[in-house]
Every structure is written in structure tokens, then in C-alpha cells.
Amino acid sequence: MRRTARVAAWILGALAVVVLAAAAAVWFALRASLPDIEGETTLAGLSAPAEIERDAAGVPVIRGASRADVARATGYAHAQDRLFQMDLLRRTGAGELAALLGPGLVETDRHIRTHQFRLRAREALAALGEGERALLEAYAEGVNAGTAALAARPFEYLLLGQSPAPWCAEDSILVVHAMWIDLQGLDDADEQQRGRLAAALPDAVYRLLVEPDPAWEAPLDGSRLPEVPMPAAEQYDLRTLDRSLFESLDAPGAGDAAKVGSNNWAVAGSRARGGGAVLANDMHLGLRVPNVWYRARLVAAAEGLDVTGASLPGVPAIVAGSNGRVAWGFTNSYGDFQDLVRLEAGPEADTYLTADGPRAFELDRETIEVAGADPVTLELRRTIWGPVIGDDGDGHDLALAWTAHRTGATDMALLGLERARDLDGAAAAIGGAGMPAQNVMIADAGGRIGWVLSGRLPLRAGIDPKRPSPWHAAGAGWQGWLPREAAPRLLDPPAGLAWSANARVVGGEDFARIGDGDYAAAARARQIRDRLTRLDAATAIDMLAIQLDERADYLAYWQPVLLAALGRAGEAEAAALVAGWSGRAAVDDAGYRLLRDFERHVAERAFRTIAAPALARWPEFDWRAPERFTEVAWRLLAVRPPHLLDPRFADWDTWLADIAVRTVRDRPAACANLADCRWGAINVARIRHPISEAMPVLGRFLDMPAEPLPGDWSMPRVQSPGFGASERFSVSPGREAEGYFHMPGGQSGHPLSPFYRAGHAAWVRGEATPFLPGEAAHMLRLLPVVR
């Protein structure tokens, strides 16, 4: 027995040694992939020595003798801190993820590859001016040098058994294409679903479902859209329909679906302390590790370049920030930049009609490389308007016309903001620039502010851009680009305030050109506008207070509705929680969770009830109620038309009581009981690394802390578990030292780096941290190669 025990102890000891040795090997491999951030090294292609100076949080000041040298050094820094992220971005843009991550990404690649962005990136690169192309090539050489300087591959490649492919200039264009995909989607699914609604419902009902209620809007120019009339009973009466259509509507629906949104605004010098205009920007995106942005200050003193802000790893530019004379930031436009072409079949097989007669589809083959498996061949059909992406469910193929596909859609005009000297120069540089359409907010050192739309706009004729339309009639479709100088803009607004929050910004001819791609509900825009209007002698810290505003002003309208419904339903405990609501999306508030779920269930159920014939005709219909339908739902409750009520209910009060009961009883699994179902139990951060999503055991090592977070969709502090402010900053150009900057994660993508989580806690708590990098804590000198 003792001998057996000794053998067992020996085996356990040997296993412990093996485990420790393996752990040590992993540790040393990880340590070897940390970059050197001090000392000297060479970087081929530099015209003179350059520097990467990092502060205590790892935020770099990158100095070079020329803009090209700065681009080269930026590529070096990006690669050393964020190489895997850059690789995922270019592969997302190209549809080449499966080659790195395996068979599970084949369908994702198939969806992306339809758009042939690798080919488009090459075309865009060739169309750039010589100076811009040289800048991307210098950046690519810096990326490859930074990769080669690592003593070991980044840990993600070690786990995957892969090696990073060299970077090339077109990859930077693909990173921009990845942002096109993230910001605008790949297939105009909303237009597909609008087409189905239009096919199944009377026009008056279709318009009610898809158009906004103007009573809630807060556009920058004060314009007002006409109100959509409520359909009369003789036009549409749910009481005449088969009741079985409504039986599938009992489930709460999309109450837990996240809603998205970004904010930016500017205050003119006439309304700000010290006379300097103030800009605020919080671009909300999917939260991940590492964070999408990389903070940097780029300096080429001899060329007058000194710009600070958020860069995008993979691109040698500051995307949003300040150059000392002009500051700028972005929110997604949600205009209409994709149209679906309903193809009419030609007289022969594999043809379609055009204004010039029948035409054969162009056929292409794409090969999707797959790690650990055989390649997959994809066959594509293309039309003169764009690729075939599906069908309308009614016998017609659909082709996608997307601005991203067109020549001139993607360029490097963003670089012009680095050197803009005033509002007019910045607006000229970015208005209509080749990038995804964004609301660009601008402030200059002279105290002026303004808004301009980036992105190329198509000139439409003879089509309905809100639903799939045929383009084969003469003159129908897109007739080229709107000239860049005609890009929508509003400079020097009379009130000295400008704001955008993904809702409609302007009306009139500019609105017609931008189109409506399902704008966000206007609740955030109204709340921001109202807070700004009350400010006197505004400062950057006032901007932070608005960015962190978690008051649910919009949901306050719904509180008495829910209280009445809970009273009728006899839900006394829930009614007490709602009555005691703090008025905020606060982590310790159980009443807020009930109220927001009730409002969302009401909007979802109202939408699906009215759209019931379309849902029955197309069972796969999966378009959730547009975010702004919540405004239409409020109007329905104000009018309470009996012919638009679910016919299984005697009246609207009974219908509301039913939804209230379901809201109370269908609480999330995280909640043991009603009183403990606080918002902080639901809205818990899930800021994860892609590797931990595949290997959850690594989550504690790789992910940001799982912390309860305040905020939600209808207020400036937009927040859900995996979506929120990818950055927050405010700055007055020329007064950068007074500004602040937040990110939900650190600079480095390496989990052993002291910079991996630096700044995350300040982002969670909303503590102002400096906009400019701090004092140099580490210095790496990059020396030219002497030949």
C-alpha cells in the first residue's frame, strides 16, 4: 500500500513538473511576443530618426521628420500592439476569415465575398493620388517591420497554429471596407423586409409602419416631416382578419434585443467658457478586446502636423480628434446608401432586363481558403447594378446597388482633416469624402462649429428607394454621384449648437438626397439638444456630464401607462417598483428594467399585430420593429383605434394589461425574484476577446471585467452588455490640455502588457482622463537603415 502511495506521489509530482514546464513555456512564449518599447532599433525607409514615446498608459506620441515617416512609425506601433486585430479587420473586409479561423467562418466569408472587396480595394488604391498611395505603402512597410521585430508571434497565432500574412497597402483599404460592413450591413435587409410589408399591406398601413412620427424628432435645422395619417377602418381593419394570424404574437418578442447609437455635438465659442468652441464625440460600437480604436498623437513638426485622437489600427490616420485648429468627430448617418434592384427575367435563361434590352448575368468564381479543411468555391452572379444577393420571396431575384461598390466610394480624403485650418477647410475636406456616410461634427479654434455629411451620395431617378424596385426602365436607377461640394452641411448654426445622434439631421432637399435608411428614434437627440440648450459658458466637463447622462426622459412618458396596466392586472409588487423608479437607467433600479421591457414589448407587439398578414405570408420574416416604431406605438396609445387593436382583446387597456403581466413574469434568467431584478443584473458588461469567445476558459485572462453598467438606448449614455461608447472625448481645438478621452480598454492587445486594461476603469466610472498623452514613460527610437 505504501509502495502504491509512493508511486502515485511520484506520478503526481512528475505531472506537476510537466504542467509547470508547459506553463513556463507558454509564459515565455507570451513574454517573447511583447514589443520592445524602449531603446533603439532600425526601421528601413525612414528619412530621419523617428520616435515612439509612450506615457504611463501606453498612449504614444509618434514623431517623424515627414508625414511618410510618421505613417511608417505608426504602422510599426500598430503592428506591435494590435496585429491580430488588424488582421481580423482586413480579413473581415475581404471575406477571408476562414483561412485564419477555420470552417466555422465559411458562411461569413461567403456572405462578404459576394461583394468582392479585395478587388475593389485594389481599384481604390490604384485611383489614389501618388502621395496618398505612398503613405499607405510606407505604413504597410512599417507594419511588416513591426511584425518582424517581435521575438514571437502574438499569442492568438500561437493558439491557432498560424502565422500572420504580410501587410500590403490595399489591406488598409480593406480595413475601411470592414467599417463599411459594420456601419451599413451587407444586404439592405431592412429594405427587403419593407418590400414584403409593402407587398402584403395597404399603402396607408405600410407607411404607418415604416415612417417616423415627426412629433418626436429633433433635427438640427428645425425641419418637420408631414405626419403619416392613421389608417381608417375602411382601409384596414384587423377585426376582419382571421384570428389565427395573431396567435404567434403572444411571446414578448424582441424585448432583450440591443439597440445602438452614437452621439456627437458642438458648442460654438459664443456659448463656451473662454470663447473656444467645444466638440464632444462618443462613437458607440460593438465592444471588444482590444478596443476598436487606438489612441495616438502624430507629429511631423517640419510639415506642421500635430494631430491627436483615435486612430484605427490598419490605417495611418487619426479618425476623430483635434489638430490644434480644428476638432472633429463622427456618428453613423443611417441615411439610405443601398438600394435593392428587383430583376425582371429576360426571355432566355440566365438573363435579366435592362434599359438596353436583355443581358446575361456575369458569372464569377471566388475561392474561400479554409484553415484545416478543403477550399470552398463560391459562384457569384453580377448585374450592371451590383451582385445578386437573394430574392424578394415573390419570384424576383434581387441585386444590391451599394455606394460602397462604386468607383470613388472609398478614398483617403479623411487625411485632409489633419491639416484643416478652420471650419470651412474641414467641411471642404470631409464633405462627400470617400468613406461610409457619417455625420461629421466640426469645431474650430476661432469658435465656429458646423455639421457636414461625409460619404458619396447617389443621384436617384425613377425608383422608390424604400423598397425593391425595377431599374430596367430608361432613366431609372442611379445617375452618378452628387458633386462633393454639394454634400449636405449646416455651418454656423444660429443658436451656436449642433448635435446628431443617428436620427434625421436635416430636411428638405438634403434629406431627400441622404434618404431614410431607418434612422434611430429621436429620444437621444432631443435629450442632448435640451441639455445643451440649458448650458451657459460650457466646458469640456459639461460635455462629459451629457455623455454620461443616464436619465430616461423618454421612458418617463410610459411610466403612468405601465402603472395603470399593472393596476388592472393586479401586479402590486411590480407596480410598487415602477412607482419608485429613479427616472434613470441606474444599475440598482428594478423599476427601470420593468419599464423599458414593457415599452419595448408594446412597440414590438403593436408592430407585429398590424403587420400580421405579412408575417403570415413570409414565416421567415425576421425584421424586428424599427427602433423608432416606439414613437408610432405611443401615438397608437394616444388614439387607440379599435380597428388596429389585436382582435382577441376587448380594448386597449386589456391588451396593455396582458403585456404588463408577460413583462413581469417573463423576466430574465439572471433574476431570482422581481425586486432583485435590477438593471445592473441585466446590463452587465461583456467586453470579450475573440479568442475567449471560442475558448471561454481564457475569459478571465483576456476579457475586461464583467461589471454592471448604467445607461440604455434612449439616453445619451447608450449601453448594453456588448455595445457602448468605443470612445468618449471632448476637446476645444487649441485647448487640448483641457479635454478628456476615454476608451473601454487599453492600448495594447497583449494580455501581459501593463497597457492591456489601462483606462478601462475610468471609462466605467466616467472619470475624466487627459485628452493628450501624458509625460513620456517609455521611448523607442527608430533609426534609418544606413546603406
Short mmCIF file of N, CA and C in Angstrom, two decimals, residues 83-113 118 157 160 162-163 174-175 178 181 186 288 366-373 376 690-691:
data_model
loop_
_atom_site.label_atom_id
_atom_site.label_comp_id
_atom_site.label_asym_id
_atom_site.label_seq_id
_atom_site.Cartn_x
_atom_site.Cartn_y
_atom_site.Cartn_z
N LEU A 83 -1.63 43.67 -33.84
CA LEU A 83 -1.53 42.97 -35.11
C LEU A 83 -2.71 42.04 -35.38
N PHE A 84 -3.12 41.26 -34.40
CA PHE A 84 -4.21 40.31 -34.63
C PHE A 84 -5.51 41.04 -34.95
N GLN A 85 -5.77 42.14 -34.25
CA GLN A 85 -6.96 42.94 -34.54
C GLN A 85 -6.93 43.46 -35.97
N MET A 86 -5.78 43.97 -36.40
CA MET A 86 -5.64 44.46 -37.77
C MET A 86 -5.90 43.34 -38.78
N ASP A 87 -5.39 42.17 -38.48
CA ASP A 87 -5.56 41.03 -39.37
C ASP A 87 -7.04 40.68 -39.49
N LEU A 88 -7.76 40.66 -38.35
CA LEU A 88 -9.19 40.35 -38.41
C LEU A 88 -9.94 41.40 -39.21
N LEU A 89 -9.56 42.66 -39.07
CA LEU A 89 -10.25 43.71 -39.81
C LEU A 89 -10.06 43.57 -41.32
N ARG A 90 -8.81 43.35 -41.75
CA ARG A 90 -8.61 43.22 -43.21
C ARG A 90 -9.29 41.96 -43.73
N ARG A 91 -9.28 40.89 -42.94
CA ARG A 91 -9.92 39.65 -43.38
C ARG A 91 -11.44 39.80 -43.39
N THR A 92 -11.97 40.58 -42.46
CA THR A 92 -13.40 40.87 -42.50
C THR A 92 -13.75 41.63 -43.77
N GLY A 93 -12.96 42.65 -44.09
CA GLY A 93 -13.22 43.41 -45.31
C GLY A 93 -13.14 42.56 -46.56
N ALA A 94 -12.24 41.60 -46.58
CA ALA A 94 -12.02 40.78 -47.77
C ALA A 94 -12.87 39.52 -47.80
N GLY A 95 -13.45 39.13 -46.66
CA GLY A 95 -14.12 37.84 -46.60
C GLY A 95 -13.13 36.69 -46.59
N GLU A 96 -12.09 36.82 -45.78
CA GLU A 96 -11.02 35.82 -45.73
C GLU A 96 -10.78 35.33 -44.31
N LEU A 97 -11.81 35.31 -43.49
CA LEU A 97 -11.67 34.92 -42.09
C LEU A 97 -11.45 33.42 -41.94
N ALA A 98 -12.08 32.60 -42.77
CA ALA A 98 -11.97 31.15 -42.63
C ALA A 98 -10.55 30.67 -42.83
N ALA A 99 -9.77 31.36 -43.63
CA ALA A 99 -8.38 30.96 -43.84
C ALA A 99 -7.57 31.05 -42.57
N LEU A 100 -8.00 31.87 -41.64
CA LEU A 100 -7.32 32.00 -40.35
C LEU A 100 -8.02 31.22 -39.25
N LEU A 101 -9.36 31.25 -39.25
CA LEU A 101 -10.13 30.76 -38.11
C LEU A 101 -10.87 29.46 -38.37
N GLY A 102 -10.86 28.95 -39.60
CA GLY A 102 -11.40 27.63 -39.84
C GLY A 102 -12.80 27.60 -40.39
N PRO A 103 -13.37 26.38 -40.52
CA PRO A 103 -14.66 26.16 -41.21
C PRO A 103 -15.83 26.93 -40.65
N GLY A 104 -15.80 27.26 -39.35
CA GLY A 104 -16.93 27.99 -38.76
C GLY A 104 -17.16 29.36 -39.35
N LEU A 105 -16.19 29.90 -40.09
CA LEU A 105 -16.32 31.23 -40.68
C LEU A 105 -16.59 31.19 -42.18
N VAL A 106 -16.82 30.01 -42.73
CA VAL A 106 -17.05 29.91 -44.18
C VAL A 106 -18.29 30.68 -44.59
N GLU A 107 -19.39 30.54 -43.85
CA GLU A 107 -20.62 31.22 -44.25
C GLU A 107 -20.47 32.74 -44.13
N THR A 108 -19.75 33.19 -43.12
CA THR A 108 -19.48 34.63 -43.02
C THR A 108 -18.69 35.11 -44.22
N ASP A 109 -17.65 34.37 -44.58
CA ASP A 109 -16.86 34.72 -45.76
C ASP A 109 -17.71 34.70 -47.02
N ARG A 110 -18.58 33.72 -47.12
CA ARG A 110 -19.43 33.60 -48.31
C ARG A 110 -20.29 34.86 -48.47
N HIS A 111 -20.82 35.31 -47.36
CA HIS A 111 -21.69 36.50 -47.38
C HIS A 111 -20.90 37.74 -47.79
N ILE A 112 -19.69 37.87 -47.24
CA ILE A 112 -18.87 39.05 -47.54
C ILE A 112 -18.29 38.98 -48.95
N ARG A 113 -17.87 37.78 -49.36
CA ARG A 113 -17.15 37.64 -50.62
C ARG A 113 -18.03 38.00 -51.82
N ARG A 118 -11.88 42.72 -52.01
CA ARG A 118 -10.44 42.67 -52.29
C ARG A 118 -10.17 43.32 -53.65
N TYR A 157 -1.96 33.81 -32.73
CA TYR A 157 -1.44 32.96 -33.81
C TYR A 157 -0.85 31.67 -33.26
N LEU A 160 -3.75 29.38 -32.64
CA LEU A 160 -4.37 28.93 -33.89
C LEU A 160 -3.42 28.12 -34.76
N GLN A 162 -1.04 29.42 -36.55
CA GLN A 162 -0.96 30.19 -37.79
C GLN A 162 0.13 31.25 -37.68
N SER A 163 0.45 31.84 -38.80
CA SER A 163 1.40 32.96 -38.85
C SER A 163 0.73 34.11 -39.58
N LEU A 174 -9.02 47.65 -47.19
CA LEU A 174 -9.91 46.60 -46.71
C LEU A 174 -10.37 46.87 -45.27
N VAL A 175 -9.50 47.46 -44.46
CA VAL A 175 -9.91 47.83 -43.10
C VAL A 175 -11.05 48.84 -43.16
N ALA A 178 -14.12 47.02 -43.96
CA ALA A 178 -14.69 46.37 -42.77
C ALA A 178 -15.59 47.33 -42.01
N ILE A 181 -18.91 47.57 -43.74
CA ILE A 181 -19.75 46.42 -43.40
C ILE A 181 -20.38 46.61 -42.03
N LEU A 186 -24.59 44.30 -45.19
CA LEU A 186 -24.18 43.74 -46.48
C LEU A 186 -25.30 43.55 -47.48
N ARG A 288 -15.30 45.25 -27.69
CA ARG A 288 -14.47 44.05 -27.85
C ARG A 288 -13.09 44.31 -27.25
N GLU A 366 -15.22 32.62 -56.79
CA GLU A 366 -14.34 33.01 -55.70
C GLU A 366 -13.96 31.75 -54.93
N THR A 367 -12.70 31.64 -54.53
CA THR A 367 -12.25 30.50 -53.74
C THR A 367 -12.02 30.95 -52.30
N ILE A 368 -12.72 30.31 -51.40
CA ILE A 368 -12.58 30.62 -49.97
C ILE A 368 -11.61 29.60 -49.37
N GLU A 369 -10.45 30.06 -48.97
CA GLU A 369 -9.49 29.19 -48.29
C GLU A 369 -9.96 28.95 -46.86
N VAL A 370 -9.77 27.70 -46.39
CA VAL A 370 -10.28 27.32 -45.07
C VAL A 370 -9.17 26.63 -44.28
N ALA A 371 -8.83 27.16 -43.14
CA ALA A 371 -7.82 26.53 -42.29
C ALA A 371 -8.31 25.15 -41.84
N GLY A 372 -7.48 24.14 -42.08
CA GLY A 372 -7.82 22.79 -41.64
C GLY A 372 -8.86 22.08 -42.47
N ALA A 373 -9.22 22.63 -43.62
CA ALA A 373 -10.23 21.99 -44.47
C ALA A 373 -9.97 22.37 -45.92
N VAL A 376 -13.37 26.20 -50.47
CA VAL A 376 -14.77 26.21 -50.88
C VAL A 376 -14.89 27.16 -52.07
N PRO A 690 -11.93 37.91 -29.02
CA PRO A 690 -12.43 36.86 -29.92
C PRO A 690 -11.98 35.45 -29.52
N ILE A 691 -10.78 35.33 -28.98
CA ILE A 691 -10.29 34.00 -28.59
C ILE A 691 -11.08 33.45 -27.40
#
